[in-house]
Coordinates of C-alpha atoms and ligand atoms in Angstrom, one line a residue:
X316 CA 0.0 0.0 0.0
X317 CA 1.1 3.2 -0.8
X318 CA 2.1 5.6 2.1
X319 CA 1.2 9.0 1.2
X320 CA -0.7 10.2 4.4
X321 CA -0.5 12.6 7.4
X322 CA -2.2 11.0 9.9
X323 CA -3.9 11.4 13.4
X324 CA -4.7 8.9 15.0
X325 CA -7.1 9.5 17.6
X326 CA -6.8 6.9 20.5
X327 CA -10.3 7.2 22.4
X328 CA -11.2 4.2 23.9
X329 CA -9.0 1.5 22.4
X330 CA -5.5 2.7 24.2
X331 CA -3.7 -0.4 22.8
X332 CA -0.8 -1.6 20.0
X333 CA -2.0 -4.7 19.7
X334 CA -5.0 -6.0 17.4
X335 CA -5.7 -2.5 16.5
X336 CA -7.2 -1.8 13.1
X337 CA -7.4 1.5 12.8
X338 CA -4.4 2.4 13.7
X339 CA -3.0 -0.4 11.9
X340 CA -4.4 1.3 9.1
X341 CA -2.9 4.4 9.7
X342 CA 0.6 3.3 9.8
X343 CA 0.0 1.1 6.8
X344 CA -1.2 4.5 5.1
X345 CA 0.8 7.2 6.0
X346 CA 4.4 8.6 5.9
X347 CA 3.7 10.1 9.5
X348 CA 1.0 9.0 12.0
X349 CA 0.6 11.8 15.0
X350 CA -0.8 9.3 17.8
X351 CA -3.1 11.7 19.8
X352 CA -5.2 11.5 23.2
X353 CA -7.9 14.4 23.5
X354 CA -8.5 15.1 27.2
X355 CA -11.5 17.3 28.0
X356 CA -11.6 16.8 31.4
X357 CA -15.1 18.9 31.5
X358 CA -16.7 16.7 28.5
X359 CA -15.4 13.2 30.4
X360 CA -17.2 14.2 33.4
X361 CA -20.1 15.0 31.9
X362 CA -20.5 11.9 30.5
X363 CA -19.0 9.8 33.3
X364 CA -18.1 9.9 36.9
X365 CA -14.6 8.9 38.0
X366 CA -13.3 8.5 41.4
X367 CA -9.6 9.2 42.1
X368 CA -9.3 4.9 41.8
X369 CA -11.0 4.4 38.2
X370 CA -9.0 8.5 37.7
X371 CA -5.1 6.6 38.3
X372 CA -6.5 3.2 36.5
X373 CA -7.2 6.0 33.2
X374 CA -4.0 7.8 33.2
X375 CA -2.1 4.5 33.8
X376 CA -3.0 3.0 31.0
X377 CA -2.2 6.2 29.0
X378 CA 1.4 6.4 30.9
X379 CA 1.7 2.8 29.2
X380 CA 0.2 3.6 26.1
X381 CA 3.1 6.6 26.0
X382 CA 5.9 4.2 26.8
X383 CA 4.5 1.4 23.9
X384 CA 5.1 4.7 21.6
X385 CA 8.1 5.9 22.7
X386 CA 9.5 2.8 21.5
X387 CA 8.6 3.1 18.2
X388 CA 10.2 6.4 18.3
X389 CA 6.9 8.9 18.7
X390 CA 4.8 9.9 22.0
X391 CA 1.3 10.1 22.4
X392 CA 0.3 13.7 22.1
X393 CA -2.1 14.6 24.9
X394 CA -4.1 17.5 23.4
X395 CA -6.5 19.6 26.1
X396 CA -9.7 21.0 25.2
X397 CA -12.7 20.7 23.3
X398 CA -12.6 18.3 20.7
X399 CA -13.8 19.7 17.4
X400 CA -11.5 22.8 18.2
X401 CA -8.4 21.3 19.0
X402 CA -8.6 18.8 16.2
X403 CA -9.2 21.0 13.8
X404 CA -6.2 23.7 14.9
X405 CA -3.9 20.2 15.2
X406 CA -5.0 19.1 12.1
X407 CA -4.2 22.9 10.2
X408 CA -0.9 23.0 11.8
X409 CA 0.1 19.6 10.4
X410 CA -1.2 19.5 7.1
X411 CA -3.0 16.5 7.9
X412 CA -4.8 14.2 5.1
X413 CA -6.4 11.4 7.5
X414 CA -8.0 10.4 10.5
X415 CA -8.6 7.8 11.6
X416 CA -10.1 5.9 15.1
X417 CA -11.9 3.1 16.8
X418 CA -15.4 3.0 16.6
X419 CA -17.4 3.6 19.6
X420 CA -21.2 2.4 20.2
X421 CA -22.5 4.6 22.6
X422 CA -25.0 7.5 21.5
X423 CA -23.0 10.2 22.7
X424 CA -19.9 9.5 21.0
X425 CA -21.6 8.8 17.8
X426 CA -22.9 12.3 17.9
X427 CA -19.8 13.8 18.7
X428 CA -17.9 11.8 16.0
X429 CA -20.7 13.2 13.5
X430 CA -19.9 16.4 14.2
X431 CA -16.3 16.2 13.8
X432 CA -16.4 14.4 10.7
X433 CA -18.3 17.0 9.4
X434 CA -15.5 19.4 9.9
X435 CA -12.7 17.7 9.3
X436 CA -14.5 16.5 5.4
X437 CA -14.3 20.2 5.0
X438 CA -11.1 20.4 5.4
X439 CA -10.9 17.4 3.0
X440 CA -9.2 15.1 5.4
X441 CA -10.6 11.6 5.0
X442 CA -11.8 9.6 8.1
X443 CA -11.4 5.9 8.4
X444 CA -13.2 4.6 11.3
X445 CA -13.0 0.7 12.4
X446 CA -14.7 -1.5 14.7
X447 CA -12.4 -2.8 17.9
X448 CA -14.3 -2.5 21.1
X449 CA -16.6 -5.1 20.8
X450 CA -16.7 -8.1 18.8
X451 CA -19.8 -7.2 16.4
X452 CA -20.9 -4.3 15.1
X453 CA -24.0 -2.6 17.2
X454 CA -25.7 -1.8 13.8
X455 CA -25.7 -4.8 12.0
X456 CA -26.9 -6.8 15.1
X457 CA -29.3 -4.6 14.9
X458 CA -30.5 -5.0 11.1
X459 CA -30.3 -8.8 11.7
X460 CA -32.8 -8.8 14.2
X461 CA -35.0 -7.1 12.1
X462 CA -34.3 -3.3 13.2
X463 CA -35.3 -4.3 17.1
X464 CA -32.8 -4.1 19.9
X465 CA -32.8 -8.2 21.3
X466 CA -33.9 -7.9 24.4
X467 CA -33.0 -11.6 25.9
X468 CA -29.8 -13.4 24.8
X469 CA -31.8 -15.7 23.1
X470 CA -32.7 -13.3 20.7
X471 CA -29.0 -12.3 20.5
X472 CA -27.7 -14.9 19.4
X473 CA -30.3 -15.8 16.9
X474 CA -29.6 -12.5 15.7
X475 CA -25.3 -12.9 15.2
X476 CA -26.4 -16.3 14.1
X477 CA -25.2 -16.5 10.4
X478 CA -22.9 -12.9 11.3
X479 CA -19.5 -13.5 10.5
X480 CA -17.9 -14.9 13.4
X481 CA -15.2 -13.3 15.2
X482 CA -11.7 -13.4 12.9
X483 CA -7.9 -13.5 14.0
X484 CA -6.8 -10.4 15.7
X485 CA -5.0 -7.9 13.3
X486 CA -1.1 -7.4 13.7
X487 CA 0.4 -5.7 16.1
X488 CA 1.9 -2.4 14.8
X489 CA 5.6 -2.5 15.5
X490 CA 8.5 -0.2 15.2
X491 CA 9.1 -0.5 11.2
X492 CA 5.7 1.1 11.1
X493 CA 6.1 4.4 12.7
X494 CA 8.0 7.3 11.8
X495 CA 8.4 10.1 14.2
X496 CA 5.7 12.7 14.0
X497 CA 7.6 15.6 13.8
X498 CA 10.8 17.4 14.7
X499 CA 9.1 19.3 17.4
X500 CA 7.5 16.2 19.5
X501 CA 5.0 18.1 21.6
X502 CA 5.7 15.6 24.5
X503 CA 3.5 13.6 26.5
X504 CA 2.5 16.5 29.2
X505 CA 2.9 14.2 32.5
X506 CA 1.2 17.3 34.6
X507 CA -1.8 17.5 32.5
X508 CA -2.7 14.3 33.3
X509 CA -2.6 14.8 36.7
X510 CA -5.0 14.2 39.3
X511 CA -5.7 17.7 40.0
X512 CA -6.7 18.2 36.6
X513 CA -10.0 15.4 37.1
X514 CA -10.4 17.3 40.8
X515 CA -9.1 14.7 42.9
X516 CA -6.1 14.0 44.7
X517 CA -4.0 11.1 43.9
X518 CA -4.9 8.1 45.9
X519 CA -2.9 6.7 49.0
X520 CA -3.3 3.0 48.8
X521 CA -1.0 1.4 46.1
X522 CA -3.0 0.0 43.4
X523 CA -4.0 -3.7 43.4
X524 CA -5.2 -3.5 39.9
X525 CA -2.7 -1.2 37.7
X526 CA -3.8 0.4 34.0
X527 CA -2.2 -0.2 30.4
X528 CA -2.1 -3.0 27.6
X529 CA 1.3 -4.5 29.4
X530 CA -0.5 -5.0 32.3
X531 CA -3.5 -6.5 30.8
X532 CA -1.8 -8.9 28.4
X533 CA 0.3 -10.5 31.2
X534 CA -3.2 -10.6 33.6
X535 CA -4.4 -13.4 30.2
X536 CA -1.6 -14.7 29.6
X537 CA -1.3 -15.8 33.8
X538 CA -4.7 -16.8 33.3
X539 CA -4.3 -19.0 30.3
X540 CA -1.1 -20.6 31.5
X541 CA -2.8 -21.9 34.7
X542 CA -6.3 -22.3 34.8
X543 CA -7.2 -22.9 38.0
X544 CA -6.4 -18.8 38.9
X545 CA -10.2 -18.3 36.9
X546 CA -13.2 -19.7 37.9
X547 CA -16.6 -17.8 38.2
X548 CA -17.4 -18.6 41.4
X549 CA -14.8 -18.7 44.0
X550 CA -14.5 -15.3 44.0
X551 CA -13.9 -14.8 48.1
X552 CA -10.7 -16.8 47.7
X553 CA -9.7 -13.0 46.3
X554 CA -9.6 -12.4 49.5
X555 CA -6.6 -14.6 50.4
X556 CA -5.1 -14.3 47.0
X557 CA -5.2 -10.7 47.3
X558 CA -6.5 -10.9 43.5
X559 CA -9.6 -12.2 42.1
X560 CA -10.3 -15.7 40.7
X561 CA -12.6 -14.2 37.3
X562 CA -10.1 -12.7 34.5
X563 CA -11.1 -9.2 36.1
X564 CA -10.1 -8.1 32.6
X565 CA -13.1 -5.5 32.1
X566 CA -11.3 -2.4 33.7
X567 CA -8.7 -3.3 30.6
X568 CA -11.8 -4.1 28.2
X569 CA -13.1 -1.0 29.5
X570 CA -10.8 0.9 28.1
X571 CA -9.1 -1.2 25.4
X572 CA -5.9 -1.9 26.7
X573 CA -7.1 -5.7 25.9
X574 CA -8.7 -6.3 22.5
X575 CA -11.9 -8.5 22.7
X576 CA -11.4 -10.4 20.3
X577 CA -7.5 -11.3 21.3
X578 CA -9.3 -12.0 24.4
X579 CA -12.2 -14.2 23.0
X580 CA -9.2 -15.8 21.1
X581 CA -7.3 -16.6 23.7
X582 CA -10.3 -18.3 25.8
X583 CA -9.6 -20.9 23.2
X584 CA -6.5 -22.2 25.1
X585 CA -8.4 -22.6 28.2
X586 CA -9.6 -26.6 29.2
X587 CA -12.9 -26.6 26.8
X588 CA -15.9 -26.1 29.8
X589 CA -13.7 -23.0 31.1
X590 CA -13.8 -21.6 27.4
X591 CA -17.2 -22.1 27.1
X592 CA -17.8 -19.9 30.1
X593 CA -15.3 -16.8 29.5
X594 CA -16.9 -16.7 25.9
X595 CA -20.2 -16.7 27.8
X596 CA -19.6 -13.9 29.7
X597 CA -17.9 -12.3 26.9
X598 CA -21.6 -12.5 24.9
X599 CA -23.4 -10.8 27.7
X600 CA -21.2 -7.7 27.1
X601 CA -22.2 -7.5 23.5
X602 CA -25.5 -7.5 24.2
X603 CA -25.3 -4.7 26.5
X604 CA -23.7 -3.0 23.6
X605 CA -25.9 -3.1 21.6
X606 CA -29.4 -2.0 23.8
X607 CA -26.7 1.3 24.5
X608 CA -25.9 2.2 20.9
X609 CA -29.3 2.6 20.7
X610 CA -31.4 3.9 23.7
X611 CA -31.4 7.2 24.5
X612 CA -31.2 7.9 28.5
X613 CA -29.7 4.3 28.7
X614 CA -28.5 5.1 32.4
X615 CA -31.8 6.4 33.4
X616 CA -35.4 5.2 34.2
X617 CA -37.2 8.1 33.0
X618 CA -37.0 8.6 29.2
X619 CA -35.5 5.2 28.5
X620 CA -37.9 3.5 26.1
X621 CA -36.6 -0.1 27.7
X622 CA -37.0 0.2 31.2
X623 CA -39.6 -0.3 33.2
X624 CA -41.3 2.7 35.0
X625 CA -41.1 2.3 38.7
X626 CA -42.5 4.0 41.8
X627 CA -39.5 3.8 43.9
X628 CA -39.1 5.1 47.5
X629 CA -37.3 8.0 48.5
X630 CA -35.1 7.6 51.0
X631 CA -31.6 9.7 51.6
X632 CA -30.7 8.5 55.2
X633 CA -31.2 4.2 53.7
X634 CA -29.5 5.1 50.5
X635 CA -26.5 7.0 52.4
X636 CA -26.3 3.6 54.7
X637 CA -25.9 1.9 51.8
X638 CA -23.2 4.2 49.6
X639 CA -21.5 4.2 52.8
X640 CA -21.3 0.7 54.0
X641 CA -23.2 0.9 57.5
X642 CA -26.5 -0.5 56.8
X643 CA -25.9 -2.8 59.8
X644 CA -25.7 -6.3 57.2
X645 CA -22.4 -7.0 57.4
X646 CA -21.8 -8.5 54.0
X647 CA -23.4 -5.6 52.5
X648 CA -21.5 -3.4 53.9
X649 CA -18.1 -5.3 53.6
X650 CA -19.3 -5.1 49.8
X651 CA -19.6 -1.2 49.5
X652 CA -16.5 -0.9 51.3
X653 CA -14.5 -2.7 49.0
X654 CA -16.0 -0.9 46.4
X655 CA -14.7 2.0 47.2
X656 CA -11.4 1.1 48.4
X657 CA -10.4 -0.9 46.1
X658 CA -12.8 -0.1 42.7
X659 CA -13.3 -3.7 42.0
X660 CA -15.8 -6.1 43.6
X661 CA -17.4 -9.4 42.0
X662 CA -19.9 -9.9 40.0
X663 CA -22.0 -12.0 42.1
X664 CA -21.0 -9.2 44.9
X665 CA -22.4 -6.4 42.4
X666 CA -26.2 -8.1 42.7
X667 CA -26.4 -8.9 46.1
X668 CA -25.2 -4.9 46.8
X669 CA -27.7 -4.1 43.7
X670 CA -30.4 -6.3 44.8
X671 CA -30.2 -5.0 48.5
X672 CA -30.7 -1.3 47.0
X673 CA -33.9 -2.2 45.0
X674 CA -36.3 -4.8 44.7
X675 CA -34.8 -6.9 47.2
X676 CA -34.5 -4.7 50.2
X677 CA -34.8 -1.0 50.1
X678 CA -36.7 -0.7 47.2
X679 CA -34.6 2.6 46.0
X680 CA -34.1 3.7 42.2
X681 CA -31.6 1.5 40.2
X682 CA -30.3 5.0 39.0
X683 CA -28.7 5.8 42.9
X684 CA -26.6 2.6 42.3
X685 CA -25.3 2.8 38.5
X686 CA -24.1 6.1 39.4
X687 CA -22.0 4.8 42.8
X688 CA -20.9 1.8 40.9
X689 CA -19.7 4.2 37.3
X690 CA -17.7 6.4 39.7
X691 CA -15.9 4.0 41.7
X692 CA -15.5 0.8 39.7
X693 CA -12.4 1.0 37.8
X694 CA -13.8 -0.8 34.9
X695 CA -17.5 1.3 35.2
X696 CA -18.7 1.3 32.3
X697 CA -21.8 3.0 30.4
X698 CA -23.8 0.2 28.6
X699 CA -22.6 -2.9 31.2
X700 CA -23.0 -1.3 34.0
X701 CA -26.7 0.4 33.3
X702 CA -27.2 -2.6 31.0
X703 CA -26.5 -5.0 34.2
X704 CA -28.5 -2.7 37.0
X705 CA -31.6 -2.9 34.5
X706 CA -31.4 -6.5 34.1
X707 CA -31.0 -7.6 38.0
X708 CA -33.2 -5.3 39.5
X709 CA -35.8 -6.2 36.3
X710 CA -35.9 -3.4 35.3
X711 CA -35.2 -4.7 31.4
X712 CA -34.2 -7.4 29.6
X713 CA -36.9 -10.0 31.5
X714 CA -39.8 -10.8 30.7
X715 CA -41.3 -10.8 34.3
X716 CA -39.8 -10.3 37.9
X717 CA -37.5 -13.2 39.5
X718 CA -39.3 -14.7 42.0
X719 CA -36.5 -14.7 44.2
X720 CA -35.5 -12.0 46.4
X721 CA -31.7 -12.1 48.1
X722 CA -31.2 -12.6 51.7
X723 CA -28.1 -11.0 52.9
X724 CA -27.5 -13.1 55.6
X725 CA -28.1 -16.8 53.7
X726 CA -26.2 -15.1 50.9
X727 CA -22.9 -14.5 53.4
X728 CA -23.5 -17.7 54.9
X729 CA -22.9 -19.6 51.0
X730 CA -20.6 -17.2 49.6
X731 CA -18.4 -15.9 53.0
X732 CA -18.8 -19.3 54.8
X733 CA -15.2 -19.0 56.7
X734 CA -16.0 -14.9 57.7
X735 CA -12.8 -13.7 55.6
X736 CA -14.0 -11.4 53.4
X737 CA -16.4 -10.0 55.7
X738 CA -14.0 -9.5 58.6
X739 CA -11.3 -8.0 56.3
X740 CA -13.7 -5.1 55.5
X741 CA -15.8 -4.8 58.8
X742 CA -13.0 -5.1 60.8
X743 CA -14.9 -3.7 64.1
X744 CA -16.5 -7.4 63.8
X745 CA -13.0 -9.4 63.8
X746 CA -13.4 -10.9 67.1
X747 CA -17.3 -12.2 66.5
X748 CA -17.9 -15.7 66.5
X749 CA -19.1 -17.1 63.2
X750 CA -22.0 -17.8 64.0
X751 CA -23.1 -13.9 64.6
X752 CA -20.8 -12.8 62.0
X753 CA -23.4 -11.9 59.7
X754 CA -26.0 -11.5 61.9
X755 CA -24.4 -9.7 64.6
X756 CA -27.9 -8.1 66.1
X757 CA -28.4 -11.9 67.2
X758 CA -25.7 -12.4 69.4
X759 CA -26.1 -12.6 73.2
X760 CA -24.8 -9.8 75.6
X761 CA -22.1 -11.8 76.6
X762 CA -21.2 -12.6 73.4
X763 CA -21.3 -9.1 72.0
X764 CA -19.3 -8.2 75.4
X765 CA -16.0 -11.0 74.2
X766 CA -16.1 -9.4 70.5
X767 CA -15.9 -6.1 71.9
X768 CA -18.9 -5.1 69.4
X769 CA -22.3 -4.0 71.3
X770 CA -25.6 -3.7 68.8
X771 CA -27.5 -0.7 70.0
X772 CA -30.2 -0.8 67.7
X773 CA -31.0 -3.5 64.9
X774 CA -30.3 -3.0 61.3
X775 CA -32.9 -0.1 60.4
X776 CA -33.9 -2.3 57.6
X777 CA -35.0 -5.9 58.1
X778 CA -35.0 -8.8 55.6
X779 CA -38.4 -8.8 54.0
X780 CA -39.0 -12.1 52.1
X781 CA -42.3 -10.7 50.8
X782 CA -40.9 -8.1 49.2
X783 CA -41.8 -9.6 46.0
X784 CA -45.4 -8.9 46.4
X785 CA -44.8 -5.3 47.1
X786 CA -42.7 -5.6 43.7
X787 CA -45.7 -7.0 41.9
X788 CA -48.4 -4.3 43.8
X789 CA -45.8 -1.7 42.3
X790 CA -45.3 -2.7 39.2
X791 CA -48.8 -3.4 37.8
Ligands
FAD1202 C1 -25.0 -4.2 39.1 C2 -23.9 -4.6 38.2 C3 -23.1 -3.6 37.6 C4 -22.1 -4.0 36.7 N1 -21.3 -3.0 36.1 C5 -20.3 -3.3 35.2 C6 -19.5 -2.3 34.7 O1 -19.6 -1.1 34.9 N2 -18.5 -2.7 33.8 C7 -18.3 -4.0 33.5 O2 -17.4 -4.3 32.7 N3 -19.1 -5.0 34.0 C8 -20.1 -4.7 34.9 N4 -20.8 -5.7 35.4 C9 -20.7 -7.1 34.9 C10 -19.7 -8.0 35.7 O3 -20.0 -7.9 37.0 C11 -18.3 -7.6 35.3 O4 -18.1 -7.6 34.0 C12 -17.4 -8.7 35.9 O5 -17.6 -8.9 37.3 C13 -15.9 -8.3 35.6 O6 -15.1 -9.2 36.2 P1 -14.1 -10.1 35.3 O7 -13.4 -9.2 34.3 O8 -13.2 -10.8 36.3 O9 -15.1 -11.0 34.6 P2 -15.0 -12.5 34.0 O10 -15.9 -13.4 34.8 O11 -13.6 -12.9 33.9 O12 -15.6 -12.3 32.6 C14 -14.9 -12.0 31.4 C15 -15.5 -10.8 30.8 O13 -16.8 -11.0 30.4 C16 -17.6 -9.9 30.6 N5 -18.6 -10.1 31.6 C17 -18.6 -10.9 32.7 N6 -19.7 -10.9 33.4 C18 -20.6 -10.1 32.7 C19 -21.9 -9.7 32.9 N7 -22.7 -10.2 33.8 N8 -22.5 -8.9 32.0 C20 -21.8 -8.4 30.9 N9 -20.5 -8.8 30.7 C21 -19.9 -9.6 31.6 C22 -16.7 -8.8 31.1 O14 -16.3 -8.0 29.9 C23 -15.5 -9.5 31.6 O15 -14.3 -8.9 31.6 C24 -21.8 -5.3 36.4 C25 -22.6 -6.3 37.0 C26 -23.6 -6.0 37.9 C27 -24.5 -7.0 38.5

């Protein structure tokens, strides 16, 4: 192919080398590729909520993207502003001829990548825009189920049916491809990335789950070369391990630094019943996907076309209980706590803090927990993480209400049954027997007196296993 272009490439999402389309394009294209990062911190935060965790996990995996570059004798040039505006000055002052960038599926983007394109055709610059975040493309699934978002898996997988399955990953761009930019490198601007910039302070604890494509290509490659370290459901062994037992790849999916479809490939060279299960899960994100490309108000109730209208209470002192871990269950609150010390917490975890916010226990809006969970998980997410609180507080994506509702305390007992997790996190109940450890409100005085832990009033909520008929009064 001939190389005749100046390009930008605009790393979004997608902050990765490897299986990487459209920039593989652009190096195959071009005499000079400017890799470029746009960070409007005020656009960003609009859109989504960081905490200082899911803030280091961003800028981490930038720092890596930087170093991958610098090898290949460029940078990443961290541009500041609005997008249109500092594209289009970029693009003047170095007589660009392409663009090019990794599709994205959610509304927001797509409207903003209209616009740009728009302005950038003016300046006859061509764009080239590839898929890479997700496996299929949002808009096709779409036309293949007949112009109707699937609402069940079932329906999913009907519709990707005779699709084209999911190929090899593209090559990795290397070294040979890149040429440097331009004499004056504007270099990667270490301070403009800092915390301060996103309004927080850097975070004290070291990370236990660190950014970039490195990172998350070692994390599956451990994972393929010993098996046993994934499983879906011994996740509290995490708790001994100091890491979890799933992949806990999504922060990376999150933001690219792992291709899905290197991942999906990979799942190949697990033991067959364990590859049958990553690529499971793997499905479940595409669906998501593809409800979010299309649904306007995706991470609210009201003006979402798919979710069900419910009245929920109002109640600031129960939902600050819950954000803050003191509800007085402690599993629950050994949950939130993690959360937010840590960013990551299981998936099983997720619903049984999700489920005790809404239909389960408190019976508060959905909406109060997607936003907690978007700021402080470091792999929050727009379409999986609304997609998921719609679909376990039934919100969507069922055709009628689980009958079952989740006890906190029978849930602990299963999934806790040694006390570790719940201990490490409520560590004011380290010395209470087992037997009170999630119950604590039952233990006798002089039980209460040896653990050094004295109930003065119970939980101000208590387990309701009828809630599901309040679910159904509500809901009709
Ligand atoms: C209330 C709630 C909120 C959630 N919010 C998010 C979110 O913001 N971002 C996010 O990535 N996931 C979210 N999930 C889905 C799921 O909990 C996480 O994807 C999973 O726990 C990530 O851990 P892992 O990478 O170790 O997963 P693994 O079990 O190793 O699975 C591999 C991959 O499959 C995908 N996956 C796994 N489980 C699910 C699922 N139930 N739905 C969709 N995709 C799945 C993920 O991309 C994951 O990386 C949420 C789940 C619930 C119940």
């Amino acid at each position: 192919m001939e190389k005749t272009h100046r390009t930008v490439h605009w790393f979004r999402k997608g902050l990765r080398l490897h299986d990487n389309e459209a920039l593989y394009h652009a190096v195959t294209t071009s005499q000079v590729v400017f890799p470029i990062y746009i960070l409007d911190v005020d656009w960003q935060t609009e859109k989504e909520k960081f905490s200082a965790l899911k803030t280091r996990f961003l800028i981490e995996c930038l720092r890596d993207l930087d170093e991958g570059l610098k090898k290949y004798g460029t940078r990443l040039y961290v541009l500041t502003g609005d997008a249109t505006t500092v594209i289009k000055k970029f693009c003047k002052e170095n007589e660009i001829t392409q663009m090019t960038w990794m599709k994205d599926a959610e509304i927001f983007y797509r409207e903003r990548d209209e616009e740009i394109t728009k302005v950038v055709h003016r300046m006859e610059i061509k764009t080239k825009s590839f898929l890479g975040h997700t496996l299929y493309d949002q808009d096709e699934v779409i036309a293949k189920n007949g112009g109707k978002i699937p609402m069940d898996l079932s329906e999913f997988y009907a519709a990707i049916a005779d699709m084209e399955q999911p190929g090899a990953p593209c090559p990795t761009v290397t070294a040979k491809h890149f040429k440097l930019g331009s004499k004056k490198i504007i270099i990667f601007k270490k301070s403009i990335l800092a915390f301060g910039v996103w309004g927080h302070q850097a975070p004290r604890s070291l990370p236990i789950y660190r950014g970039g494509e490195r990172q998350a290509l070692k994390v599956l490659q451990a994972k393929i070369n010993d098996p046993t370290l994934f499983t879906l459901n011994g996740f509290n062994q995490g708790v001994k391990t100091k890491l979890p037992h799933t992949t806990y790849l999504s922060a990376y999916q999150n933001y690219g630094c792992i291709s899905t479809r290197h991942f999906w490939k990979a799942a190949e060279k697990l033991p067959e019943s364990k590859t049958i299960m990553l690529r499971g899960q793997i499905m479940y994100r595409e669906f998501f996907y593809v409800a979010a490309s299309q649904v306007n108000n995706f991470t609210k109730m009201a003006g979402n076309r798919i979710c069900r209208q419910i009245e929920w209470y109002k109640n600031e002192e129960h939902l600050s209980a819950w954000q803050e871990g003191r509800t007085g269950y402690p599993y629950i609150d050994a949950v939130m706590r993690q959360l937010v010390t840590e960013g990551f917490i299981h998936h099983l975890n997720r619903w049984a803090v999700a489920s005790f916010l809404t239909n389960g226990q408190l019976w508060l809006n959905w909406e109060h927990g997607q936003e907690m969970f978007e700021e402080h998980q470091i792999d929050g997410d727009y379409a999986m993480n609304a997609g998921c609180w719609m679909w376990c507080t039934g919100s969507a994506f069922m055709d009628s209400i689980s009958e079952k509702t989740l006890d906190p305390v029978k849930f602990a007992r299963r999934w806790d049954p040694e006390g570790h997790f719940t201990r490490k996190y409520c560590p004011e109940l380290k010395n209470m027997p087992l037997k009170y450890l999630f119950s604590p409100w039952e233990a006798p005085v002089n039980v209460q007196r040896y653990a050094q832990f004295f109930i003065l009033c119970l939980p101000v909520f208590q387990f309701q296993s009828n809630y599901i008929s309040l679910w159904r009064i509500m809901t009709n």
